[in-house]
C-alpha cells in the first residue's frame, strides 16, 4: 500500500519493483494512477475498490448457530476461520496491527454460506481482537461487494483505491 498518492511516489514505487505479479495499491482514482505507471504495470479494474476506515469498538460477537470460530496469530497476522458443523471452511479473514491501527484483509465467505451473518461475524471478531491488542483505528481496502457489508458495520469510504500489478 502506498499511503501518499502523488505522481513521483507512484512512479518511484513502481520503478523499484522487479518481481512479476507484485501488487501496489494506491489511494486514488484508478484512471489517474494508470497514467503514472511505467511499462509492465497495469491497473487491475477487478481488484480496484475503496479505502475504508473506522474507529474501532468492541462488540463481543457470537458465531451464528451451527458455526464455530478459531482465532490464531502467527508472525504478526491474526486469522479468523469459521467452520460449519461438518468442519468445512465457511468464512475467514485476517488482520495485522500497525501501532494503534489494524489493517483487515481477505475477508471472504464461501458461496454456500453467504447471507448468514458470517462476514459480519468475522469482521467483528477481528475488530474485537484488535481492540484487545490496543488498536483504535481500522483500515481496509474493499471491493464493491465488500463495501456494502463494511458500511453496515460503520466503516466509511475515504477514497478510491487503485489496484496495480506488475505484469512485464
Short mmCIF file of N, CA and C in Angstrom, two decimals:
data_model
loop_
_atom_site.label_atom_id
_atom_site.label_comp_id
_atom_site.label_asym_id
_atom_site.label_seq_id
_atom_site.Cartn_x
_atom_site.Cartn_y
_atom_site.Cartn_z
N UNK A 1 0.86 -1.18 0.00
CA UNK A 1 0.00 0.00 0.00
C UNK A 1 0.90 1.23 0.00
N UNK A 2 0.59 2.12 -0.89
CA UNK A 2 1.33 3.37 -0.98
C UNK A 2 0.47 4.46 -0.35
N UNK A 3 0.84 4.98 0.81
CA UNK A 3 -0.02 5.92 1.52
C UNK A 3 -0.09 7.32 0.90
N UNK A 4 0.89 7.69 0.09
CA UNK A 4 0.95 9.03 -0.46
C UNK A 4 0.72 8.95 -1.97
N UNK A 5 -0.40 9.49 -2.42
CA UNK A 5 -0.79 9.35 -3.83
C UNK A 5 -0.40 10.58 -4.63
N UNK A 6 0.89 10.74 -4.89
CA UNK A 6 1.29 11.78 -5.82
C UNK A 6 2.18 11.12 -6.88
N UNK A 7 2.30 11.79 -8.02
CA UNK A 7 2.93 11.17 -9.18
C UNK A 7 4.33 10.63 -8.91
N UNK A 8 5.18 11.40 -8.28
CA UNK A 8 6.55 10.95 -8.05
C UNK A 8 6.59 9.70 -7.18
N UNK A 9 5.78 9.66 -6.13
CA UNK A 9 5.77 8.50 -5.23
C UNK A 9 5.30 7.24 -5.97
N UNK A 10 4.26 7.38 -6.79
CA UNK A 10 3.76 6.23 -7.54
C UNK A 10 4.81 5.75 -8.53
N UNK A 11 5.40 6.67 -9.27
CA UNK A 11 6.41 6.29 -10.26
C UNK A 11 7.62 5.63 -9.60
N UNK A 12 8.10 6.18 -8.47
CA UNK A 12 9.26 5.61 -7.79
C UNK A 12 8.96 4.23 -7.22
N UNK A 13 7.79 4.08 -6.60
CA UNK A 13 7.44 2.77 -6.03
C UNK A 13 7.33 1.72 -7.13
N UNK A 14 6.67 2.05 -8.22
CA UNK A 14 6.51 1.10 -9.32
C UNK A 14 7.87 0.77 -9.95
N UNK A 15 8.71 1.76 -10.14
CA UNK A 15 10.02 1.55 -10.77
C UNK A 15 10.94 0.68 -9.92
N UNK A 16 10.70 0.64 -8.62
CA UNK A 16 11.57 -0.15 -7.74
C UNK A 16 11.24 -1.64 -7.77
N UNK A 17 10.16 -2.03 -8.41
CA UNK A 17 9.70 -3.42 -8.42
C UNK A 17 10.35 -4.19 -9.58
N UNK A 18 10.87 -5.37 -9.26
CA UNK A 18 11.47 -6.23 -10.28
C UNK A 18 10.81 -7.61 -10.33
N UNK A 19 9.98 -7.91 -9.35
CA UNK A 19 9.35 -9.23 -9.26
C UNK A 19 7.96 -9.18 -9.92
N UNK A 20 7.75 -10.00 -10.97
CA UNK A 20 6.44 -10.02 -11.62
C UNK A 20 5.32 -10.38 -10.63
N UNK A 21 4.14 -9.88 -10.88
CA UNK A 21 2.93 -10.12 -10.10
C UNK A 21 2.97 -9.47 -8.72
N UNK A 22 3.79 -8.43 -8.58
CA UNK A 22 3.81 -7.63 -7.36
C UNK A 22 2.66 -6.63 -7.44
N UNK A 23 1.93 -6.48 -6.33
CA UNK A 23 0.81 -5.55 -6.27
C UNK A 23 1.23 -4.24 -5.63
N UNK A 24 0.62 -3.16 -6.08
CA UNK A 24 0.79 -1.84 -5.50
C UNK A 24 -0.60 -1.24 -5.40
N UNK A 25 -1.03 -0.93 -4.19
CA UNK A 25 -2.35 -0.31 -4.01
C UNK A 25 -2.14 1.16 -3.68
N UNK A 26 -2.85 2.01 -4.42
CA UNK A 26 -2.66 3.45 -4.32
C UNK A 26 -4.00 4.12 -4.03
N UNK A 27 -4.08 4.94 -2.98
CA UNK A 27 -5.35 5.60 -2.63
C UNK A 27 -5.65 6.78 -3.55
N UNK A 28 -6.19 6.45 -4.73
CA UNK A 28 -6.52 7.48 -5.71
C UNK A 28 -7.37 6.87 -6.82
N UNK A 29 -7.84 7.73 -7.71
CA UNK A 29 -8.61 7.30 -8.86
C UNK A 29 -7.78 6.34 -9.71
N UNK A 30 -8.31 5.17 -10.05
CA UNK A 30 -7.54 4.18 -10.82
C UNK A 30 -7.08 4.69 -12.18
N UNK A 31 -7.90 5.48 -12.86
CA UNK A 31 -7.50 6.00 -14.17
C UNK A 31 -6.26 6.89 -14.06
N UNK A 32 -6.25 7.75 -13.04
CA UNK A 32 -5.11 8.64 -12.84
C UNK A 32 -3.86 7.84 -12.49
N UNK A 33 -4.00 6.87 -11.61
CA UNK A 33 -2.86 6.03 -11.23
C UNK A 33 -2.30 5.33 -12.45
N UNK A 34 -3.17 4.86 -13.33
CA UNK A 34 -2.73 4.16 -14.53
C UNK A 34 -1.86 5.02 -15.43
N UNK A 35 -2.12 6.31 -15.48
CA UNK A 35 -1.31 7.22 -16.31
C UNK A 35 0.10 7.40 -15.76
N UNK A 36 0.30 7.12 -14.48
CA UNK A 36 1.59 7.32 -13.84
C UNK A 36 2.45 6.05 -13.81
N UNK A 37 1.91 4.93 -14.24
CA UNK A 37 2.63 3.67 -14.15
C UNK A 37 3.60 3.48 -15.31
N UNK A 38 4.80 2.95 -15.02
CA UNK A 38 5.74 2.66 -16.10
C UNK A 38 5.33 1.40 -16.86
N UNK A 39 6.05 1.11 -17.94
CA UNK A 39 5.79 -0.08 -18.76
C UNK A 39 5.80 -1.33 -17.89
N UNK A 40 4.90 -2.25 -18.20
CA UNK A 40 4.81 -3.51 -17.47
C UNK A 40 3.77 -3.49 -16.37
N UNK A 41 3.31 -2.31 -15.99
CA UNK A 41 2.31 -2.17 -14.93
C UNK A 41 0.92 -1.96 -15.54
N UNK A 42 -0.09 -2.52 -14.89
CA UNK A 42 -1.48 -2.28 -15.29
C UNK A 42 -2.33 -2.06 -14.04
N UNK A 43 -3.44 -1.35 -14.22
CA UNK A 43 -4.43 -1.23 -13.16
C UNK A 43 -5.40 -2.38 -13.35
N UNK A 44 -5.56 -3.20 -12.33
CA UNK A 44 -6.49 -4.34 -12.38
C UNK A 44 -7.85 -3.85 -11.90
N UNK A 45 -8.73 -3.56 -12.85
CA UNK A 45 -10.03 -2.97 -12.50
C UNK A 45 -10.88 -3.91 -11.66
N UNK A 46 -10.69 -5.22 -11.79
CA UNK A 46 -11.45 -6.17 -10.98
C UNK A 46 -11.06 -6.11 -9.51
N UNK A 47 -9.84 -5.68 -9.22
CA UNK A 47 -9.35 -5.60 -7.84
C UNK A 47 -9.41 -4.19 -7.27
N UNK A 48 -9.72 -3.21 -8.10
CA UNK A 48 -9.80 -1.83 -7.65
C UNK A 48 -11.03 -1.66 -6.77
N UNK A 49 -10.92 -0.81 -5.76
CA UNK A 49 -12.04 -0.66 -4.84
C UNK A 49 -12.02 0.64 -4.08
N UNK A 50 -12.13 0.51 -2.75
CA UNK A 50 -12.33 1.66 -1.87
C UNK A 50 -11.45 1.53 -0.64
N UNK A 51 -10.80 2.62 -0.25
CA UNK A 51 -10.08 2.66 1.01
C UNK A 51 -11.07 3.07 2.08
N UNK A 52 -11.24 2.22 3.09
CA UNK A 52 -12.23 2.46 4.15
C UNK A 52 -11.54 2.45 5.51
N UNK A 53 -12.17 3.12 6.47
CA UNK A 53 -11.63 3.15 7.83
C UNK A 53 -12.77 3.34 8.82
N UNK A 54 -12.47 3.03 10.09
CA UNK A 54 -13.44 3.23 11.16
C UNK A 54 -12.71 3.32 12.49
N UNK A 55 -13.34 4.00 13.44
CA UNK A 55 -12.87 3.95 14.82
C UNK A 55 -13.34 2.62 15.39
N UNK A 56 -12.44 1.86 15.98
CA UNK A 56 -12.77 0.52 16.46
C UNK A 56 -13.45 0.55 17.81
N UNK A 57 -14.38 -0.38 17.98
CA UNK A 57 -15.01 -0.58 19.29
C UNK A 57 -15.33 -2.06 19.43
N UNK A 58 -15.29 -2.52 20.66
CA UNK A 58 -15.55 -3.92 20.95
C UNK A 58 -17.03 -4.23 20.81
N UNK A 59 -17.35 -5.43 20.29
CA UNK A 59 -18.75 -5.80 20.08
C UNK A 59 -19.13 -7.15 20.67
N UNK A 60 -18.18 -7.94 21.14
CA UNK A 60 -18.43 -9.26 21.71
C UNK A 60 -19.28 -10.12 20.78
N UNK A 61 -18.78 -10.42 19.57
CA UNK A 61 -19.58 -11.19 18.60
C UNK A 61 -19.76 -12.64 19.02
N UNK A 62 -20.85 -13.22 18.52
CA UNK A 62 -21.13 -14.65 18.73
C UNK A 62 -21.30 -15.29 17.37
N UNK A 63 -20.71 -16.47 17.20
CA UNK A 63 -20.84 -17.19 15.93
C UNK A 63 -22.30 -17.57 15.72
N UNK A 64 -22.78 -17.45 14.48
CA UNK A 64 -24.15 -17.88 14.19
C UNK A 64 -24.32 -19.36 14.52
N UNK A 65 -25.54 -19.76 14.82
CA UNK A 65 -25.84 -21.16 15.14
C UNK A 65 -25.32 -22.08 14.05
N UNK A 66 -24.68 -23.18 14.48
CA UNK A 66 -24.17 -24.17 13.55
C UNK A 66 -22.74 -23.92 13.10
N UNK A 67 -22.13 -22.84 13.59
CA UNK A 67 -20.78 -22.49 13.18
C UNK A 67 -19.88 -22.32 14.40
N UNK A 68 -18.59 -22.62 14.21
CA UNK A 68 -17.59 -22.38 15.25
C UNK A 68 -16.45 -21.57 14.65
N UNK A 69 -15.79 -20.81 15.50
CA UNK A 69 -14.71 -19.94 15.03
C UNK A 69 -13.42 -20.25 15.76
N UNK A 70 -12.32 -20.02 15.05
CA UNK A 70 -10.99 -20.12 15.66
C UNK A 70 -10.24 -18.84 15.32
N UNK A 71 -9.38 -18.42 16.26
CA UNK A 71 -8.55 -17.24 16.06
C UNK A 71 -7.11 -17.66 16.34
N UNK A 72 -6.23 -17.39 15.38
CA UNK A 72 -4.83 -17.78 15.53
C UNK A 72 -3.95 -16.63 15.03
N UNK A 73 -2.89 -16.34 15.80
CA UNK A 73 -1.93 -15.32 15.39
C UNK A 73 -0.60 -15.98 15.13
N UNK A 74 -0.06 -15.70 13.92
CA UNK A 74 1.23 -16.26 13.54
C UNK A 74 1.99 -15.19 12.76
N UNK A 75 3.22 -14.93 13.18
CA UNK A 75 4.08 -13.95 12.51
C UNK A 75 3.41 -12.58 12.37
N UNK A 76 2.66 -12.19 13.40
CA UNK A 76 2.05 -10.86 13.42
C UNK A 76 0.74 -10.74 12.68
N UNK A 77 0.26 -11.83 12.07
CA UNK A 77 -1.01 -11.81 11.35
C UNK A 77 -2.02 -12.67 12.11
N UNK A 78 -3.15 -12.07 12.45
CA UNK A 78 -4.22 -12.78 13.15
C UNK A 78 -5.26 -13.22 12.13
N UNK A 79 -5.56 -14.52 12.15
CA UNK A 79 -6.52 -15.10 11.21
C UNK A 79 -7.73 -15.63 11.98
N UNK A 80 -8.90 -15.36 11.42
CA UNK A 80 -10.16 -15.92 11.94
C UNK A 80 -10.68 -16.88 10.90
N UNK A 81 -11.04 -18.08 11.33
CA UNK A 81 -11.69 -19.03 10.44
C UNK A 81 -13.00 -19.47 11.08
N UNK A 82 -14.04 -19.56 10.26
CA UNK A 82 -15.35 -20.02 10.71
C UNK A 82 -15.66 -21.30 9.95
N UNK A 83 -16.02 -22.33 10.70
CA UNK A 83 -16.33 -23.63 10.09
C UNK A 83 -17.76 -24.04 10.41
N UNK A 84 -18.34 -24.80 9.48
CA UNK A 84 -19.69 -25.30 9.69
C UNK A 84 -19.65 -26.56 10.55
N UNK A 85 -20.81 -27.16 10.80
CA UNK A 85 -20.90 -28.33 11.67
C UNK A 85 -20.10 -29.51 11.14
N UNK A 86 -19.90 -29.58 9.82
CA UNK A 86 -19.12 -30.67 9.22
C UNK A 86 -17.62 -30.37 9.21
N UNK A 87 -17.23 -29.19 9.70
CA UNK A 87 -15.82 -28.83 9.75
C UNK A 87 -15.30 -28.15 8.50
N UNK A 88 -16.20 -27.87 7.55
CA UNK A 88 -15.79 -27.20 6.31
C UNK A 88 -15.64 -25.70 6.53
N UNK A 89 -14.65 -25.11 5.88
CA UNK A 89 -14.43 -23.68 5.99
C UNK A 89 -15.62 -22.93 5.38
N UNK A 90 -16.20 -22.00 6.14
CA UNK A 90 -17.35 -21.23 5.69
C UNK A 90 -17.00 -19.77 5.46
N UNK A 91 -16.10 -19.21 6.29
CA UNK A 91 -15.70 -17.80 6.17
C UNK A 91 -14.35 -17.62 6.84
N UNK A 92 -13.66 -16.54 6.45
CA UNK A 92 -12.37 -16.25 7.05
C UNK A 92 -11.98 -14.80 6.82
N UNK A 93 -10.96 -14.37 7.53
CA UNK A 93 -10.40 -13.03 7.36
C UNK A 93 -9.13 -12.94 8.18
N UNK A 94 -8.37 -11.87 7.93
CA UNK A 94 -7.12 -11.69 8.67
C UNK A 94 -6.86 -10.22 8.92
N UNK A 95 -5.95 -9.95 9.85
CA UNK A 95 -5.58 -8.58 10.19
C UNK A 95 -4.14 -8.55 10.70
N UNK A 96 -3.55 -7.35 10.61
CA UNK A 96 -2.23 -7.12 11.19
C UNK A 96 -2.27 -5.78 11.88
N UNK A 97 -1.63 -5.70 13.04
CA UNK A 97 -1.56 -4.46 13.80
C UNK A 97 -0.39 -3.62 13.33
N UNK A 98 -0.62 -2.33 13.24
CA UNK A 98 0.42 -1.35 12.92
C UNK A 98 0.28 -0.22 13.92
N UNK A 99 0.92 -0.36 15.06
CA UNK A 99 0.77 0.63 16.13
C UNK A 99 -0.65 0.61 16.67
N UNK A 100 -1.31 1.76 16.63
CA UNK A 100 -2.68 1.87 17.14
C UNK A 100 -3.73 1.60 16.06
N UNK A 101 -3.27 1.08 14.92
CA UNK A 101 -4.19 0.77 13.81
C UNK A 101 -4.10 -0.71 13.49
N UNK A 102 -5.14 -1.21 12.85
CA UNK A 102 -5.13 -2.57 12.30
C UNK A 102 -5.57 -2.51 10.85
N UNK A 103 -4.95 -3.34 10.04
CA UNK A 103 -5.34 -3.47 8.64
C UNK A 103 -6.02 -4.82 8.49
N UNK A 104 -7.26 -4.80 8.06
CA UNK A 104 -8.04 -6.03 7.87
C UNK A 104 -8.01 -6.37 6.39
N UNK A 105 -7.88 -7.67 6.09
CA UNK A 105 -7.69 -8.11 4.71
C UNK A 105 -8.29 -9.49 4.50
N UNK A 106 -8.60 -9.79 3.25
CA UNK A 106 -9.02 -11.11 2.81
C UNK A 106 -10.22 -11.68 3.58
N UNK A 107 -11.21 -10.85 3.81
CA UNK A 107 -12.44 -11.32 4.44
C UNK A 107 -13.31 -11.93 3.33
N UNK A 108 -13.59 -13.22 3.47
CA UNK A 108 -14.40 -13.92 2.47
C UNK A 108 -15.39 -14.86 3.15
N UNK A 109 -16.48 -15.08 2.46
CA UNK A 109 -17.47 -16.07 2.88
C UNK A 109 -17.71 -16.99 1.69
N UNK A 110 -17.62 -18.28 1.91
CA UNK A 110 -17.86 -19.24 0.83
C UNK A 110 -19.30 -19.11 0.34
N UNK A 111 -19.49 -19.30 -0.96
CA UNK A 111 -20.78 -19.08 -1.61
C UNK A 111 -21.93 -19.78 -0.88
N UNK A 112 -21.75 -21.02 -0.48
CA UNK A 112 -22.83 -21.79 0.16
C UNK A 112 -23.21 -21.27 1.54
N UNK A 113 -22.41 -20.37 2.09
CA UNK A 113 -22.65 -19.89 3.46
C UNK A 113 -22.98 -18.40 3.52
N UNK A 114 -23.21 -17.78 2.38
CA UNK A 114 -23.49 -16.34 2.35
C UNK A 114 -24.89 -16.04 2.88
N UNK A 115 -25.04 -14.79 3.30
CA UNK A 115 -26.31 -14.25 3.82
C UNK A 115 -26.71 -14.88 5.15
N UNK A 116 -25.71 -15.24 5.95
CA UNK A 116 -25.97 -15.83 7.28
C UNK A 116 -25.27 -15.05 8.39
N UNK A 117 -24.68 -13.91 8.05
CA UNK A 117 -24.01 -13.08 9.05
C UNK A 117 -22.57 -13.45 9.33
N UNK A 118 -22.00 -14.34 8.51
CA UNK A 118 -20.63 -14.79 8.78
C UNK A 118 -19.60 -13.71 8.49
N UNK A 119 -19.78 -12.93 7.42
CA UNK A 119 -18.85 -11.85 7.12
C UNK A 119 -18.81 -10.83 8.24
N UNK A 120 -19.99 -10.45 8.73
CA UNK A 120 -20.06 -9.50 9.84
C UNK A 120 -19.42 -10.11 11.09
N UNK A 121 -19.65 -11.39 11.33
CA UNK A 121 -19.05 -12.05 12.48
C UNK A 121 -17.52 -12.03 12.39
N UNK A 122 -16.97 -12.34 11.22
CA UNK A 122 -15.52 -12.32 11.03
C UNK A 122 -14.99 -10.92 11.29
N UNK A 123 -15.64 -9.91 10.72
CA UNK A 123 -15.20 -8.52 10.92
C UNK A 123 -15.22 -8.14 12.39
N UNK A 124 -16.29 -8.47 13.08
CA UNK A 124 -16.41 -8.12 14.50
C UNK A 124 -15.40 -8.88 15.36
N UNK A 125 -15.13 -10.12 15.00
CA UNK A 125 -14.13 -10.91 15.73
C UNK A 125 -12.73 -10.30 15.56
N UNK A 126 -12.40 -9.93 14.33
CA UNK A 126 -11.11 -9.28 14.08
C UNK A 126 -11.03 -7.94 14.82
N UNK A 127 -12.10 -7.19 14.77
CA UNK A 127 -12.14 -5.89 15.45
C UNK A 127 -11.94 -6.06 16.96
N UNK A 128 -12.65 -7.00 17.56
CA UNK A 128 -12.50 -7.22 19.00
C UNK A 128 -11.07 -7.60 19.35
N UNK A 129 -10.46 -8.45 18.54
CA UNK A 129 -9.06 -8.83 18.79
C UNK A 129 -8.16 -7.61 18.70
N UNK A 130 -8.38 -6.77 17.70
CA UNK A 130 -7.56 -5.56 17.53
C UNK A 130 -7.71 -4.63 18.72
N UNK A 131 -8.93 -4.44 19.19
CA UNK A 131 -9.18 -3.56 20.35
C UNK A 131 -8.47 -4.12 21.58
N UNK A 132 -8.55 -5.42 21.78
CA UNK A 132 -7.87 -6.06 22.91
C UNK A 132 -6.36 -5.83 22.86
N UNK A 133 -5.82 -5.76 21.64
CA UNK A 133 -4.38 -5.53 21.44
C UNK A 133 -4.01 -4.05 21.46
N UNK A 134 -5.00 -3.16 21.66
CA UNK A 134 -4.71 -1.74 21.78
C UNK A 134 -4.96 -0.89 20.56
N UNK A 135 -5.51 -1.47 19.50
CA UNK A 135 -5.78 -0.70 18.28
C UNK A 135 -7.03 0.17 18.48
N UNK A 136 -7.03 1.32 17.83
CA UNK A 136 -8.18 2.23 17.90
C UNK A 136 -8.74 2.55 16.51
N UNK A 137 -7.98 2.27 15.47
CA UNK A 137 -8.38 2.59 14.10
C UNK A 137 -8.29 1.34 13.24
N UNK A 138 -9.31 1.13 12.42
CA UNK A 138 -9.31 0.04 11.46
C UNK A 138 -9.24 0.59 10.05
N UNK A 139 -8.46 -0.07 9.19
CA UNK A 139 -8.30 0.33 7.79
C UNK A 139 -8.40 -0.91 6.92
N UNK A 140 -9.02 -0.77 5.75
CA UNK A 140 -9.09 -1.88 4.81
C UNK A 140 -9.33 -1.37 3.40
N UNK A 141 -9.01 -2.22 2.45
CA UNK A 141 -9.34 -1.99 1.05
C UNK A 141 -10.53 -2.88 0.72
N UNK A 142 -11.59 -2.30 0.18
CA UNK A 142 -12.82 -3.05 -0.05
C UNK A 142 -13.19 -3.11 -1.52
N UNK A 143 -13.71 -4.25 -1.94
CA UNK A 143 -14.35 -4.37 -3.24
C UNK A 143 -15.72 -3.72 -3.14
N UNK A 144 -16.41 -3.58 -4.26
CA UNK A 144 -17.77 -3.03 -4.21
C UNK A 144 -18.68 -3.90 -3.35
N UNK A 145 -18.54 -5.22 -3.50
CA UNK A 145 -19.37 -6.15 -2.72
C UNK A 145 -19.04 -6.06 -1.23
N UNK A 146 -17.76 -6.01 -0.90
CA UNK A 146 -17.36 -5.90 0.50
C UNK A 146 -17.78 -4.57 1.10
N UNK A 147 -17.73 -3.52 0.31
CA UNK A 147 -18.10 -2.19 0.80
C UNK A 147 -19.50 -2.20 1.41
N UNK A 148 -20.42 -2.90 0.77
CA UNK A 148 -21.80 -2.96 1.28
C UNK A 148 -21.83 -3.54 2.69
N UNK A 149 -21.09 -4.60 2.92
CA UNK A 149 -21.03 -5.20 4.26
C UNK A 149 -20.38 -4.24 5.25
N UNK A 150 -19.23 -3.69 4.90
CA UNK A 150 -18.47 -2.86 5.83
C UNK A 150 -19.25 -1.61 6.22
N UNK A 151 -20.01 -1.04 5.28
CA UNK A 151 -20.80 0.15 5.62
C UNK A 151 -21.87 -0.17 6.66
N UNK A 152 -22.41 -1.39 6.67
CA UNK A 152 -23.39 -1.76 7.70
C UNK A 152 -22.73 -1.85 9.08
N UNK A 153 -21.39 -1.96 9.10
CA UNK A 153 -20.63 -2.06 10.35
C UNK A 153 -19.96 -0.73 10.71
N UNK A 154 -20.43 0.36 10.11
CA UNK A 154 -19.98 1.73 10.39
C UNK A 154 -18.60 2.07 9.84
N UNK A 155 -18.14 1.36 8.84
CA UNK A 155 -16.91 1.73 8.14
C UNK A 155 -17.29 2.79 7.12
N UNK A 156 -16.36 3.73 6.85
CA UNK A 156 -16.60 4.83 5.92
C UNK A 156 -15.59 4.76 4.77
N UNK A 157 -16.05 5.13 3.58
CA UNK A 157 -15.17 5.22 2.41
C UNK A 157 -14.46 6.56 2.45
N UNK A 158 -13.15 6.54 2.26
CA UNK A 158 -12.37 7.78 2.26
C UNK A 158 -11.84 8.15 0.87
N UNK A 159 -11.57 7.18 0.04
CA UNK A 159 -11.05 7.46 -1.30
C UNK A 159 -11.10 6.20 -2.14
N UNK A 160 -11.07 6.35 -3.48
CA UNK A 160 -10.92 5.15 -4.32
C UNK A 160 -9.56 4.52 -4.04
N UNK A 161 -9.45 3.25 -4.35
CA UNK A 161 -8.20 2.52 -4.14
C UNK A 161 -7.84 1.80 -5.43
N UNK A 162 -6.80 2.27 -6.09
CA UNK A 162 -6.34 1.68 -7.34
C UNK A 162 -5.47 0.46 -7.03
N UNK A 163 -5.79 -0.67 -7.66
CA UNK A 163 -5.00 -1.89 -7.50
C UNK A 163 -4.16 -2.08 -8.77
N UNK A 164 -2.86 -1.94 -8.61
CA UNK A 164 -1.93 -2.01 -9.74
C UNK A 164 -1.07 -3.25 -9.61
N UNK A 165 -0.79 -3.89 -10.74
CA UNK A 165 0.02 -5.10 -10.71
C UNK A 165 1.08 -5.04 -11.81
N UNK A 166 2.25 -5.56 -11.45
CA UNK A 166 3.37 -5.59 -12.39
C UNK A 166 3.31 -6.88 -13.19
N UNK A 167 3.06 -6.74 -14.50
CA UNK A 167 2.97 -7.89 -15.41
C UNK A 167 3.85 -7.61 -16.64
N UNK A 168 5.17 -7.77 -16.48
CA UNK A 168 6.09 -7.44 -17.60
C UNK A 168 5.91 -8.38 -18.79
#
